[in-house]
């Protein structure tokens, strides 16, 4: 691929457009929670405007922004590689919960079977636990 060359006027025009866009859309890796919140608001606005549809003129911008959001999520909210039972146990410890405190899973006996590995979580339980703890459902798979 041949390198592109830009005239001084081209660079001035690109710089102006980039600065205008960067004032509204974070076009760099997200560094903190405030930037993350702003990026999510912009992403939601782009999705509302139809940018999630293939062929939309802003679809590429949505892809770039989604990558930055995903990278931040991955770095900040990574759960350790563990079994579903280990993840549930960790979340229970973090929230000071006992087996009887999880109606999302079932009775204390059902929770005990899940934690011991004798019973697997079903999709309904996974969805309810993910919602309660604010984690991705995939954390329990």
XYZ file of N, CA and C in Angstrom, residues 6-141:
408
model
N -0.106 14.306 2.499
C -1.085 15.356 2.771
C -0.441 16.714 2.573
N -1.191 17.598 1.990
C -0.739 18.979 1.894
C -0.987 19.643 3.244
N -0.431 20.804 3.420
C -0.629 21.560 4.657
C -2.115 21.853 4.854
N -2.818 22.207 3.774
C -4.258 22.481 3.870
C -5.031 21.225 4.261
N -4.621 20.059 3.693
C -5.276 18.796 4.048
C -5.116 18.516 5.544
N -3.905 18.716 6.043
C -3.653 18.460 7.461
C -4.448 19.407 8.349
N -4.539 20.657 7.963
C -5.333 21.623 8.730
C -6.802 21.207 8.765
N -7.311 20.764 7.625
C -8.712 20.328 7.548
C -8.940 19.087 8.405
N -8.057 18.094 8.279
C -8.179 16.874 9.077
C -8.087 17.174 10.572
N -7.157 18.044 10.934
C -6.985 18.401 12.342
C -8.254 19.050 12.882
N -8.825 19.941 12.132
C -10.055 20.607 12.566
C -11.203 19.624 12.740
N -11.361 18.717 11.789
C -12.426 17.723 11.887
C -12.194 16.768 13.051
N -10.939 16.337 13.207
C -10.630 15.425 14.298
C -10.896 16.083 15.651
N -10.458 17.327 15.817
C -10.669 18.015 17.090
C -12.162 18.186 17.384
N -12.936 18.528 16.355
C -14.376 18.682 16.549
C -15.014 17.354 16.964
N -14.611 16.270 16.334
C -15.150 14.960 16.661
C -14.688 14.515 18.049
N -13.418 14.726 18.356
C -12.856 14.294 19.640
C -13.471 15.046 20.815
N -14.038 16.214 20.585
C -14.728 16.939 21.659
C -16.023 16.235 22.046
N -16.588 15.456 21.145
C -17.867 14.776 21.389
C -17.699 13.278 21.617
N -16.637 12.695 21.069
C -16.438 11.246 21.130
C -15.019 10.984 21.620
N -14.886 10.197 22.714
C -13.528 9.874 23.178
C -12.840 8.931 22.193
N -11.883 9.459 21.464
C -11.180 8.691 20.430
C -9.787 8.292 20.893
N -9.731 7.730 22.080
C -8.480 7.268 22.676
C -8.821 6.212 23.710
N -7.856 5.434 24.129
C -8.145 4.459 25.189
C -8.709 5.154 26.428
N -9.694 4.538 27.028
C -10.380 5.115 28.187
C -9.489 4.955 29.413
N -9.335 6.054 30.158
C -8.406 6.064 31.284
C -9.066 5.976 32.654
N -10.341 6.378 32.764
C -10.968 6.380 34.086
C -12.483 6.228 33.956
N -13.142 6.152 35.108
C -14.585 5.906 35.129
C -15.381 7.035 34.473
N -14.927 8.269 34.618
C -15.641 9.395 34.003
C -15.591 9.295 32.478
N -14.427 8.970 31.930
C -14.313 8.792 30.484
C -15.135 7.594 30.022
N -15.164 6.558 30.835
C -15.948 5.375 30.504
C -17.436 5.738 30.416
N -17.933 6.448 31.427
C -19.342 6.850 31.424
C -19.672 7.707 30.215
N -18.777 8.640 29.879
C -18.991 9.489 28.701
C -19.006 8.657 27.425
N -18.094 7.702 27.326
C -18.019 6.856 26.135
C -19.283 6.011 25.990
N -19.787 5.499 27.093
C -21.015 4.693 27.041
C -22.197 5.555 26.612
N -22.263 6.791 27.112
C -23.350 7.692 26.680
C -23.279 7.957 25.179
N -22.082 8.199 24.671
C -21.912 8.434 23.233
C -22.280 7.182 22.449
N -21.828 6.017 22.929
C -22.142 4.772 22.239
C -23.657 4.559 22.177
N -24.337 4.801 23.293
C -25.796 4.645 23.303
C -26.459 5.609 22.324
N -25.942 6.840 22.248
C -26.477 7.801 21.280
C -26.259 7.345 19.850
N -25.089 6.790 19.575
C -24.810 6.271 18.231
C -25.726 5.097 17.897
N -25.938 4.222 18.872
C -26.839 3.091 18.647
C -28.262 3.576 18.401
N -28.701 4.561 19.179
C -30.040 5.127 18.980
C -30.180 5.750 17.598
N -29.072 6.275 17.075
C -29.092 6.908 15.749
C -28.977 5.891 14.618
N -28.847 4.612 14.958
C -28.788 3.573 13.932
C -27.402 3.161 13.497
N -26.365 3.635 14.192
C -24.987 3.336 13.784
C -24.628 1.865 13.947
N -25.456 1.091 14.640
C -25.193 -0.331 14.786
C -25.569 -1.135 13.552
N -26.243 -0.476 12.606
C -26.653 -1.160 11.380
C -25.510 -1.151 10.369
N -25.338 -2.296 9.719
C -24.294 -2.412 8.710
C -24.524 -1.383 7.616
N -23.490 -0.717 7.209
C -23.586 0.279 6.144
C -23.896 1.685 6.630
N -24.193 1.842 7.933
C -24.451 3.188 8.462
C -23.152 3.986 8.400
N -23.220 5.268 8.050
C -21.980 6.056 7.925
C -21.168 6.164 9.216
N -21.803 5.960 10.367
C -21.074 6.046 11.637
C -20.765 4.681 12.243
N -20.986 3.613 11.497
C -20.733 2.263 12.018
C -19.266 2.076 12.410
N -18.348 2.599 11.640
C -16.925 2.486 11.963
C -16.579 3.208 13.246
N -17.178 4.369 13.449
C -16.955 5.119 14.681
C -17.475 4.319 15.879
N -18.635 3.709 15.731
C -19.190 2.881 16.795
C -18.263 1.704 17.097
N -17.698 1.090 16.064
C -16.767 -0.027 16.266
C -15.543 0.407 17.073
N -14.976 1.541 16.712
C -13.789 2.039 17.419
C -14.122 2.334 18.873
N -15.227 3.024 19.095
C -15.630 3.366 20.453
C -15.930 2.099 21.259
N -16.599 1.140 20.631
C -16.885 -0.122 21.306
C -15.619 -0.856 21.709
N -14.581 -0.766 20.892
C -13.300 -1.398 21.233
C -12.681 -0.753 22.465
N -12.719 0.572 22.521
C -12.161 1.258 23.696
C -12.949 0.907 24.960
N -14.272 0.846 24.843
C -15.109 0.485 25.994
C -14.815 -0.950 26.414
N -14.722 -1.859 25.450
C -14.430 -3.257 25.754
C -13.086 -3.435 26.435
N -12.077 -2.713 25.969
C -10.750 -2.802 26.581
C -10.780 -2.330 28.027
N -11.503 -1.226 28.279
C -11.601 -0.719 29.644
C -12.349 -1.715 30.527
N -13.469 -2.244 30.019
C -14.227 -3.246 30.771
C -13.357 -4.436 31.123
N -12.626 -4.918 30.146
C -11.765 -6.088 30.347
C -10.733 -5.817 31.442
N -10.133 -4.639 31.420
C -9.097 -4.307 32.394
C -9.665 -4.063 33.791
N -10.832 -3.448 33.868
C -11.376 -3.042 35.159
C -12.276 -4.071 35.821
N -12.943 -4.885 35.036
C -13.969 -5.758 35.590
C -13.691 -7.230 35.351
N -12.456 -7.564 35.192
C -12.084 -8.957 34.911
C -12.269 -9.810 36.166
N -13.011 -10.871 35.997
C -13.117 -11.866 37.051
C -12.070 -12.943 36.783
N -11.554 -13.543 37.829
C -10.538 -14.571 37.615
C -11.132 -15.771 36.878
N -10.255 -16.508 36.183
C -10.690 -17.754 35.565
C -11.005 -18.718 36.694
N -12.253 -19.116 36.758
C -12.676 -19.990 37.839
C -13.946 -20.711 37.420
N -14.303 -21.720 38.193
C -15.549 -22.426 37.928
C -16.718 -21.528 38.325
N -17.917 -21.820 37.822
C -19.084 -21.035 38.238
C -19.273 -21.043 39.761
N -19.029 -22.185 40.383
C -19.165 -22.268 41.841
C -18.160 -21.348 42.538
N -16.926 -21.311 42.040
C -15.905 -20.438 42.634
C -16.266 -18.961 42.452
N -16.805 -18.628 41.272
C -17.230 -17.240 41.030
C -18.349 -16.874 41.993
N -19.329 -17.756 42.121
C -20.441 -17.484 43.027
C -19.942 -17.348 44.468
N -19.063 -18.218 44.875
C -18.505 -18.154 46.240
C -17.777 -16.820 46.462
N -16.988 -16.402 45.485
C -16.270 -15.134 45.583
C -17.248 -13.961 45.709
N -18.274 -13.955 44.879
C -19.257 -12.866 44.932
C -20.017 -12.875 46.263
N -20.317 -14.047 46.774
C -20.980 -14.136 48.079
C -20.088 -13.557 49.173
N -18.799 -13.888 49.131
C -17.864 -13.354 50.134
C -17.766 -11.837 50.028
N -17.656 -11.336 48.804
C -17.530 -9.898 48.604
C -18.751 -9.137 49.106
N -19.914 -9.766 49.041
C -21.160 -9.104 49.430
C -21.661 -9.542 50.804
N -20.870 -10.347 51.499
C -21.242 -10.784 52.844
C -22.520 -11.622 52.871
N -22.684 -12.495 51.900
C -23.904 -13.288 51.789
C -23.683 -14.726 52.251
N -24.775 -15.316 52.744
C -24.777 -16.731 53.102
C -25.627 -17.485 52.079
N -25.606 -18.793 52.165
C -26.337 -19.606 51.200
C -27.827 -19.282 51.179
N -28.390 -18.966 52.309
C -29.816 -18.643 52.387
C -30.158 -17.268 51.832
N -29.148 -16.487 51.463
C -29.375 -15.125 50.959
C -29.482 -15.065 49.440
N -29.592 -16.200 48.782
C -29.599 -16.225 47.314
C -30.879 -16.852 46.758
N -32.012 -16.164 46.883
C -33.244 -16.719 46.315
C -33.174 -16.843 44.790
N -32.217 -16.144 44.173
C -32.044 -16.236 42.719
C -31.649 -17.652 42.289
N -31.010 -18.370 43.200
C -30.544 -19.721 42.897
C -31.570 -20.750 43.367
N -32.124 -20.524 44.529
C -33.092 -21.461 45.102
C -32.908 -21.552 46.601
N -33.316 -22.684 47.138
C -33.205 -22.899 48.578
C -31.737 -22.991 48.991
N -31.531 -22.975 50.302
C -30.169 -23.111 50.824
C -29.557 -24.433 50.365
N -30.358 -25.473 50.278
C -29.868 -26.771 49.819
C -29.406 -26.732 48.371
N -30.153 -26.041 47.512
C -29.769 -25.922 46.105
C -28.469 -25.128 45.992
N -28.380 -24.045 46.747
C -27.154 -23.230 46.726
C -25.968 -24.073 47.184
N -26.164 -24.877 48.208
C -25.094 -25.740 48.697
C -24.638 -26.723 47.613
N -25.587 -27.299 46.880
C -25.234 -28.227 45.802
C -24.475 -27.522 44.684
N -24.865 -26.274 44.368
C -24.154 -25.504 43.334
C -22.735 -25.215 43.797
N -22.600 -24.752 45.033
C -21.271 -24.397 45.547
C -20.348 -25.602 45.662
N -20.907 -26.788 45.886
C -20.078 -27.994 45.998
C -19.781 -28.611 44.635
N -20.428 -28.094 43.580
C -20.200 -28.622 42.248
C -21.093 -29.804 41.892
N -22.011 -30.177 42.779
C -22.911 -31.300 42.495
C -24.064 -30.905 41.577
N -24.321 -29.611 41.442
C -25.410 -29.128 40.603
C -24.903 -27.928 39.812
N -25.284 -27.872 38.542
C -24.911 -26.732 37.688
C -26.004 -25.666 37.748
N -25.593 -24.432 37.550
C -26.569 -23.343 37.450
C -27.311 -23.463 36.125
N -28.618 -23.177 36.134
C -29.354 -23.149 34.874
C -29.359 -21.719 34.330
N -29.854 -21.545 33.121
C -29.797 -20.226 32.484
C -30.574 -19.165 33.245
N -31.715 -19.518 33.816
C -32.487 -18.550 34.602
C -31.719 -18.089 35.834
N -31.091 -19.037 36.526
C -30.300 -18.686 37.701
C -29.130 -17.790 37.316
N -28.482 -18.128 36.206
C -27.343 -17.335 35.741
C -27.778 -15.916 35.435
N -28.883 -15.769 34.730
C -29.373 -14.431 34.372
C -29.677 -13.611 35.631
N -30.349 -14.230 36.600
C -30.711 -13.510 37.830
C -29.466 -13.152 38.659
N -28.501 -14.072 38.739
C -27.271 -13.782 39.481
C -26.467 -12.674 38.807
N -26.368 -12.724 37.490
C -25.630 -11.696 36.759
C -26.245 -10.324 37.010
N -27.570 -10.274 37.006
C -28.261 -8.998 37.257
C -28.028 -8.530 38.692
N -28.139 -9.427 39.643
C -27.960 -9.053 41.044
C -26.561 -8.503 41.317
N -25.536 -9.185 40.772
C -24.172 -8.803 41.083
C -23.559 -7.852 40.062
N -24.274 -7.557 38.994
C -23.753 -6.626 37.989
C -22.558 -7.170 37.217
N -22.591 -8.463 36.915
C -21.519 -9.091 36.147
C -22.113 -9.661 34.865
N -21.257 -9.972 33.932
C -21.710 -10.585 32.687
C -22.178 -12.011 32.955
N -23.270 -12.432 32.318
C -23.737 -13.812 32.509
C -22.644 -14.845 32.189
N -21.770 -14.519 31.251
C -20.692 -15.423 30.899
C -19.751 -15.738 32.042
N -19.783 -14.938 33.089
C -18.941 -15.201 34.250
C -19.273 -16.531 34.911
N -20.524 -16.981 34.726
C -20.979 -18.218 35.355
C -20.969 -19.410 34.399
N -20.381 -19.237 33.228
C -20.362 -20.342 32.261
C -19.001 -21.009 32.210
